[in-house]
XYZ file of C-alpha atoms in Angstrom:
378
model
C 122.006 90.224 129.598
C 120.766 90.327 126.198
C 121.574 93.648 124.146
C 117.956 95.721 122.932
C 116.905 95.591 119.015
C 117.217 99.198 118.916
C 120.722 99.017 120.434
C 122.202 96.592 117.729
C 120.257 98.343 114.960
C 121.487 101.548 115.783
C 125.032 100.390 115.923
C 124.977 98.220 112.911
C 123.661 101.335 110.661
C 126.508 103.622 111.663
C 128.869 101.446 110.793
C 126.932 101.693 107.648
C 127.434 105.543 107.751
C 131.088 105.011 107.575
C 131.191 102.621 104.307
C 128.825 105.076 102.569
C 129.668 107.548 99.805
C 133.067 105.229 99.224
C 131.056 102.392 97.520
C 127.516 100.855 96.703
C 125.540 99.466 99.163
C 126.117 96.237 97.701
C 129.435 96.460 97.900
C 129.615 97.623 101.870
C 127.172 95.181 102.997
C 129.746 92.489 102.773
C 132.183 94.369 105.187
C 129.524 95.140 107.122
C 127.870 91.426 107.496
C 131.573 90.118 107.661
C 132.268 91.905 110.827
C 129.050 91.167 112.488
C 129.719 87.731 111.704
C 133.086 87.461 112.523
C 132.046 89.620 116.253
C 129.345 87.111 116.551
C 131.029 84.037 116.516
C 133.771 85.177 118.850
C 131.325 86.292 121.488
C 129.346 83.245 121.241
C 132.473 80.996 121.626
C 134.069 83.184 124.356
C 130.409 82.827 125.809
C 129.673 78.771 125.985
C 132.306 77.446 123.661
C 129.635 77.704 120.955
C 130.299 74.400 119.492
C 129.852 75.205 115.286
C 132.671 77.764 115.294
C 135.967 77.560 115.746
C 137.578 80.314 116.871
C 142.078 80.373 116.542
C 143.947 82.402 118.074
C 144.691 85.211 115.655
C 141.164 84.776 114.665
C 138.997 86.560 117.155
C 137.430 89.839 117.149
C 139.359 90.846 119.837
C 142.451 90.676 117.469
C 140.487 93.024 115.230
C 139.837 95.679 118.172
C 143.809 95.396 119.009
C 144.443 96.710 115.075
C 143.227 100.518 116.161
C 145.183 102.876 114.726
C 147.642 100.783 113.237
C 148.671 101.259 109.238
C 147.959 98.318 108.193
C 145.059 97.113 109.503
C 143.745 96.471 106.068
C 146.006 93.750 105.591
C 146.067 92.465 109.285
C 142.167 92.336 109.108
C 141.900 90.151 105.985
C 144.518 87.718 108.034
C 142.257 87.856 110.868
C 139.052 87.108 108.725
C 141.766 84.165 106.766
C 142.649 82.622 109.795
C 139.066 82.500 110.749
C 138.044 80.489 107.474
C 140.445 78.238 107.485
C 140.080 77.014 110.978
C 136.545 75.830 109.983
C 136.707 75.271 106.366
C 134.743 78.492 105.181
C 136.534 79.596 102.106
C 133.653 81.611 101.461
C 134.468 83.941 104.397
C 137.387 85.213 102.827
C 136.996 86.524 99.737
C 137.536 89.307 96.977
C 134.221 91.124 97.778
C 135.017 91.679 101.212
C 138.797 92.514 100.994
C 139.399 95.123 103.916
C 143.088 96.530 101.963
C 141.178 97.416 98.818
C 142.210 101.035 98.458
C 139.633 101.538 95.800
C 136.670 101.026 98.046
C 138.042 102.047 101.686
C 140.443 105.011 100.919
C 144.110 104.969 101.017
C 146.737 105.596 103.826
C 145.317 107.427 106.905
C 141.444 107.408 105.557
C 141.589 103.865 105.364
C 143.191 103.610 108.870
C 140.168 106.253 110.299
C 137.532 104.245 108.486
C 138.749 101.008 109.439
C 139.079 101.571 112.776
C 135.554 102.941 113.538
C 133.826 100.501 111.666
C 135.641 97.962 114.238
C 134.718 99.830 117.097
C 131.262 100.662 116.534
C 130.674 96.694 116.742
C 133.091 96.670 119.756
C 130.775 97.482 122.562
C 128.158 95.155 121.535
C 127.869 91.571 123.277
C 126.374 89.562 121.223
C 127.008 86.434 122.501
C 123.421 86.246 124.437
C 121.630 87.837 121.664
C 118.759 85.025 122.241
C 116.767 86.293 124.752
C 113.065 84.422 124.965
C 113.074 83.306 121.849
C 113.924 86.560 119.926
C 116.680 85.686 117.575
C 117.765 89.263 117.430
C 121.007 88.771 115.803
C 118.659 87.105 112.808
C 116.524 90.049 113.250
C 119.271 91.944 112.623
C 120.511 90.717 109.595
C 117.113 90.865 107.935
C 117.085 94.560 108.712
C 120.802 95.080 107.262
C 119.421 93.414 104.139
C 116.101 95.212 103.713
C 117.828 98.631 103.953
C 120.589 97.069 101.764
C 117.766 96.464 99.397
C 116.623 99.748 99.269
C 120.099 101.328 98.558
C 121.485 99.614 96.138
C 119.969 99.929 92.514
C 122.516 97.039 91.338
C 120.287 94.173 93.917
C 116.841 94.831 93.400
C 115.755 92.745 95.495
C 118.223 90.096 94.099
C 119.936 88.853 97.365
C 116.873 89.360 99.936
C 113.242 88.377 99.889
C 111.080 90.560 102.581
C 110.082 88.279 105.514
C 106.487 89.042 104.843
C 106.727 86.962 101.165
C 108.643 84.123 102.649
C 106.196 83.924 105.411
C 103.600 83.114 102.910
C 105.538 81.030 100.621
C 106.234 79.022 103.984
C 102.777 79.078 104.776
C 101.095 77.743 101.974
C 103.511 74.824 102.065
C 101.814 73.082 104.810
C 104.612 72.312 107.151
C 103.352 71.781 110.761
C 104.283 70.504 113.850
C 103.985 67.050 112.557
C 106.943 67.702 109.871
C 110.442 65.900 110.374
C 113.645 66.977 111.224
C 115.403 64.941 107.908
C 112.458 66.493 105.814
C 114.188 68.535 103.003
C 113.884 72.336 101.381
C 115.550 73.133 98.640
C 115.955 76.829 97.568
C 117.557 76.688 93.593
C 117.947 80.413 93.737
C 118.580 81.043 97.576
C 120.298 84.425 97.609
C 120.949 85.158 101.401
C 118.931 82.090 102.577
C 115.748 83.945 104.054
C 113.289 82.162 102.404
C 114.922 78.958 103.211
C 114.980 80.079 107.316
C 111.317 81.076 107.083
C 110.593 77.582 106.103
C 112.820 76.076 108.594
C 110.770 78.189 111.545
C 107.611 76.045 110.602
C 109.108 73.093 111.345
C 109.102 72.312 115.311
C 112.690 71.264 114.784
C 113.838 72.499 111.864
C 114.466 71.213 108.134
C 117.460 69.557 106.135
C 118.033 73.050 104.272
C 119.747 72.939 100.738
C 120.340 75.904 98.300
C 122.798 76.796 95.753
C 123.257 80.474 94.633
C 125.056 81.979 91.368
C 126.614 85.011 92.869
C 130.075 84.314 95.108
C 129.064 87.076 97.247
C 126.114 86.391 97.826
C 126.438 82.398 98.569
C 128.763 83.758 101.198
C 126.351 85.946 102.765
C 123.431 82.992 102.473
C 126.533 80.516 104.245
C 126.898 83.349 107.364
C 123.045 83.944 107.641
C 122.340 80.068 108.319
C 125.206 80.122 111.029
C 123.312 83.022 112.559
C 120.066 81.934 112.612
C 122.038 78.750 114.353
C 121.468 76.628 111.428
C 125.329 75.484 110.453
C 124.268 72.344 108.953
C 122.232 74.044 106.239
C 123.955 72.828 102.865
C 124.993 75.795 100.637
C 126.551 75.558 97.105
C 127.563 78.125 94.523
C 126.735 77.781 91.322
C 124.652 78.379 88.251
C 121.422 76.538 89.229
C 120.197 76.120 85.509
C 123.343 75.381 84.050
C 125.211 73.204 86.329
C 123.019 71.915 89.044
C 124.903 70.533 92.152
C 122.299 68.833 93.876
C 122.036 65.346 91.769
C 121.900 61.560 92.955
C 123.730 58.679 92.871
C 122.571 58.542 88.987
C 123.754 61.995 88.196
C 120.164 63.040 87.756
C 118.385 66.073 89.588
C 118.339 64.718 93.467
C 114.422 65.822 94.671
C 113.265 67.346 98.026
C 110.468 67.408 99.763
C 110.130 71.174 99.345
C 110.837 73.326 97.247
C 111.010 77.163 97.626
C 112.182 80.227 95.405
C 112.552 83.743 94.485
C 113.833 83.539 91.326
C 115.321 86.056 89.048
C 112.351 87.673 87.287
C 112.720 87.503 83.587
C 116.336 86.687 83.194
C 117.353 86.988 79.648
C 120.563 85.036 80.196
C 119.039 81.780 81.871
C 120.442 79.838 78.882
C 124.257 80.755 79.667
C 126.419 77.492 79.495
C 124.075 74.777 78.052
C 121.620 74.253 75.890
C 118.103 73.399 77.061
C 117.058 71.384 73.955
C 119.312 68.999 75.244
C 119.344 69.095 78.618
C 120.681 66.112 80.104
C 117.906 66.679 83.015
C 115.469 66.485 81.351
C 113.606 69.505 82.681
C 112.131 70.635 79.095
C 109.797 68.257 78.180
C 106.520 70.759 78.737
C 108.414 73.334 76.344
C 111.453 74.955 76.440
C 111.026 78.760 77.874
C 111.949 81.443 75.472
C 115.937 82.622 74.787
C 114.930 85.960 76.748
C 112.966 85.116 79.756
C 113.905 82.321 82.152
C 110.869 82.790 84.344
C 109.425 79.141 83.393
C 112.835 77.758 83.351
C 113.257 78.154 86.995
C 109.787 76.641 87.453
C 110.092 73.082 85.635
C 114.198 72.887 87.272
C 111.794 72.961 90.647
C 109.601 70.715 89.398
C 111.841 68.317 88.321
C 113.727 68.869 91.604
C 110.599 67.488 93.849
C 109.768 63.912 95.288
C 106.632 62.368 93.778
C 105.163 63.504 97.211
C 107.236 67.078 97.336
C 105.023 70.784 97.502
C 106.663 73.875 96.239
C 105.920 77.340 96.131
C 107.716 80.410 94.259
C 107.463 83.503 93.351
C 107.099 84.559 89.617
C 106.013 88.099 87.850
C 102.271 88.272 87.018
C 103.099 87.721 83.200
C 103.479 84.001 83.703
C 99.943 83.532 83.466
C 99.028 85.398 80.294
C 102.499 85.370 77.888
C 101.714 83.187 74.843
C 103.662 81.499 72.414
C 106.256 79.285 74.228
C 105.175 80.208 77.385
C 101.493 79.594 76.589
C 102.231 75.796 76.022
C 103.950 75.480 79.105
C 101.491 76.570 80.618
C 99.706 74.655 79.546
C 101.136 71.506 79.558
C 101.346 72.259 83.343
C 97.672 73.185 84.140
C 96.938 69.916 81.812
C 98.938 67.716 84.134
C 97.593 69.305 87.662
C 100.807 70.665 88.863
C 99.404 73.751 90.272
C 97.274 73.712 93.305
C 96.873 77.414 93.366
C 97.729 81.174 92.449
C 98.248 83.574 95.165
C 98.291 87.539 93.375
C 100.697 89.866 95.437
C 100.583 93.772 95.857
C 102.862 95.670 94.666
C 106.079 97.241 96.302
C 106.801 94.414 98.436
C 110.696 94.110 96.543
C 112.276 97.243 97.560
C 114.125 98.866 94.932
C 112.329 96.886 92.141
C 110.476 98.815 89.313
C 108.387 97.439 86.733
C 105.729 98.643 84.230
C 102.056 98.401 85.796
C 101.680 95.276 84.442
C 104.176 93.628 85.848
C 103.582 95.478 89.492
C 102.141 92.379 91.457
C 103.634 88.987 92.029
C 102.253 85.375 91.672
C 102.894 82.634 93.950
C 102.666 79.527 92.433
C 102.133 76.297 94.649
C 103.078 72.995 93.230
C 100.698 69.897 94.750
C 102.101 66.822 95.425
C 102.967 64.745 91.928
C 101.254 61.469 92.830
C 97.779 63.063 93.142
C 98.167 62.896 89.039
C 100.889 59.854 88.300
């Protein structure tokens, strides 16, 4: 039988209880999501064998649960988690963000032991190996509300690693996608933080997408790589990587390889979008409307997604309200853009949809830009 929402929820946010006060929420989410993955794919395999995972011996929750009490189940955890990732080549699993011997974040001798061991068996008693009951994915559920209240907490994310469900819905939306869409149709996310907005795509699709993203943040690539397994999407193609600077997703040419969508959240206003190359010269060729200004990357991440889409691809992303009235560089991007009918249409946003995000009035509401199809105007 299928464990409640209320159930998981209410177990997943005490283990949050016991993580908080050592470190920032952005810190503890990764132990957090970490176990629930780790619990998750044990129960599912124990369950039917679930064929995507993997699971060694040594590997298992179970092994996890056997650590109680012991004094160094720091060290035998991060083994456990190891043997886990290297049994199904997820390097990202295992990492320096979610090291469970770090004495910095989880206390040292007999505190770590007591935290350690409650965080494991709060997660212990949960099955969550038939967590899809009539077509509630409640362990994606889950995650999303894990992430929203991560959101919230931390004043180091903004926002940064999670879009609400409510944006991508619309971002999704206005895309088109029906029940007449492929399976080997593509998505591309350039900026795909924990892969929501990707996922929301994906659920418009009658069978699902060919998902691609690539991410800048380690941690966060990690978490994007764990929510596509949980949302039973393995396949989903995740690289991280500086999207502006070093682009992984290229042809057989070397140049930009295009979807046939295109979503994103970008970082608004990122001063440091030039980092690593120079955009006068960009071998890509993504400048030739203008090159954004040193200090705001805003249209940067725009023309890399419009150079990223098939002469037939749609895109939609989410920018701050000034992109439609800043002059000077931005102006004649602008538009260039407008000139050449990229932009099908401009949907404004209320405010206080990003949790923990706070901007001047002006910048308070959000602008989804859809990109039409590049043919209508070749």
């Amino acid at each position: 039988m299928a464990i409640k929402k209320t159930e998981l929820y209410s177990s997943l946010w005490a283990s949050c209880d016991q993580l908080r006060g050592g470190m920032d929420a952005s810190q503890y989410k990764n132990y957090i999501l970490t176990l629930l993955f780790v619990k998750y794919v044990s129960d599912k395999y124990a369950n039917e064998k679930y064929s995507a995972i993997v699971v060694p011996e040594g590997g298992s929750f179970a092994d996890m649960v056997a650590l109680d009490g012991q004094k160094d189940i720091g060290d035998k955890l991060n083994t456990i988690v190891g043997k886990l990732a290297h049994a199904n080549d997820m390097g990202w699993l295992s990492n320096p963000d979610n090291d469970f011997n770090s004495e910095d974040r989880l206390g040292k001798g007999k505190a770590m032991v007591d935290t350690l061991s409650k965080l494991v068996s709060i997660f212990a008693s949960l099955d969550l190996g038939k967590n899809r009951a009539d077509g509630d994915d409640l362990l994606g559920d889950a995650y999303e509300y894990l992430m929203r209240h991560f959101a919230t907490e931390s004043g180091k994310s903004k926002g940064q690693f999670y879009t609400p469900s409510e944006v991508s819905r619309i971002l999704s939306k206005v895309l088109g996608i029906n029940d007449a869409t492929s399976q080997d149709e593509t998505v591309y996310d350039p900026t795909c933080g924990s892969g929501s907005l990707l996922l929301k795509v994906n659920d418009e699709a009658p069978n699902g997408l060919s998902l691609y993203g690539q991410e800048k943040e380690q941690a966060t690539a990690a978490l994007a790589k764990m929510n596509m397994v949980l949302h039973n999407s393995p396949s989903a193609e995740i690289w991280q990587d500086d999207t502006l600077s070093d682009p992984h997703w290229r042809n057989d040419q070397g140049k930009l390889r295009t979807f046939d969508y295109a979503v994103a959240n970008p970082p608004f206003s990122l001063k440091s979008w030039r980092n690593g190359f120079n955009p006068a010269k960009d071998e890509f060729e993504r400048f030739e409307y203008g090159v954004p200004p040193e200090k705001n990357g805003d249209y940067a991440f725009l023309l890399h997604i419009i150079n990223s889409l098939k002469s037939t691809g749609k895109g939609a992303v989410i920018l701050p309200h000034g992109v439609l009235f800043r002059g000077n560089a931005e102006a004649v991007i602008r538009r260039n853009l407008v000139r050449q009918g990229y932009i099908k249409g401009i949907v404004g946003l209320p405010p206080n949809l990003f949790s923990g995000l706070v901007f001047p009035p002006a910048l308070s509401s959000w602008t989804s830009l859809r990109l039409v199809p590049k043919s209508r105007f070749s």
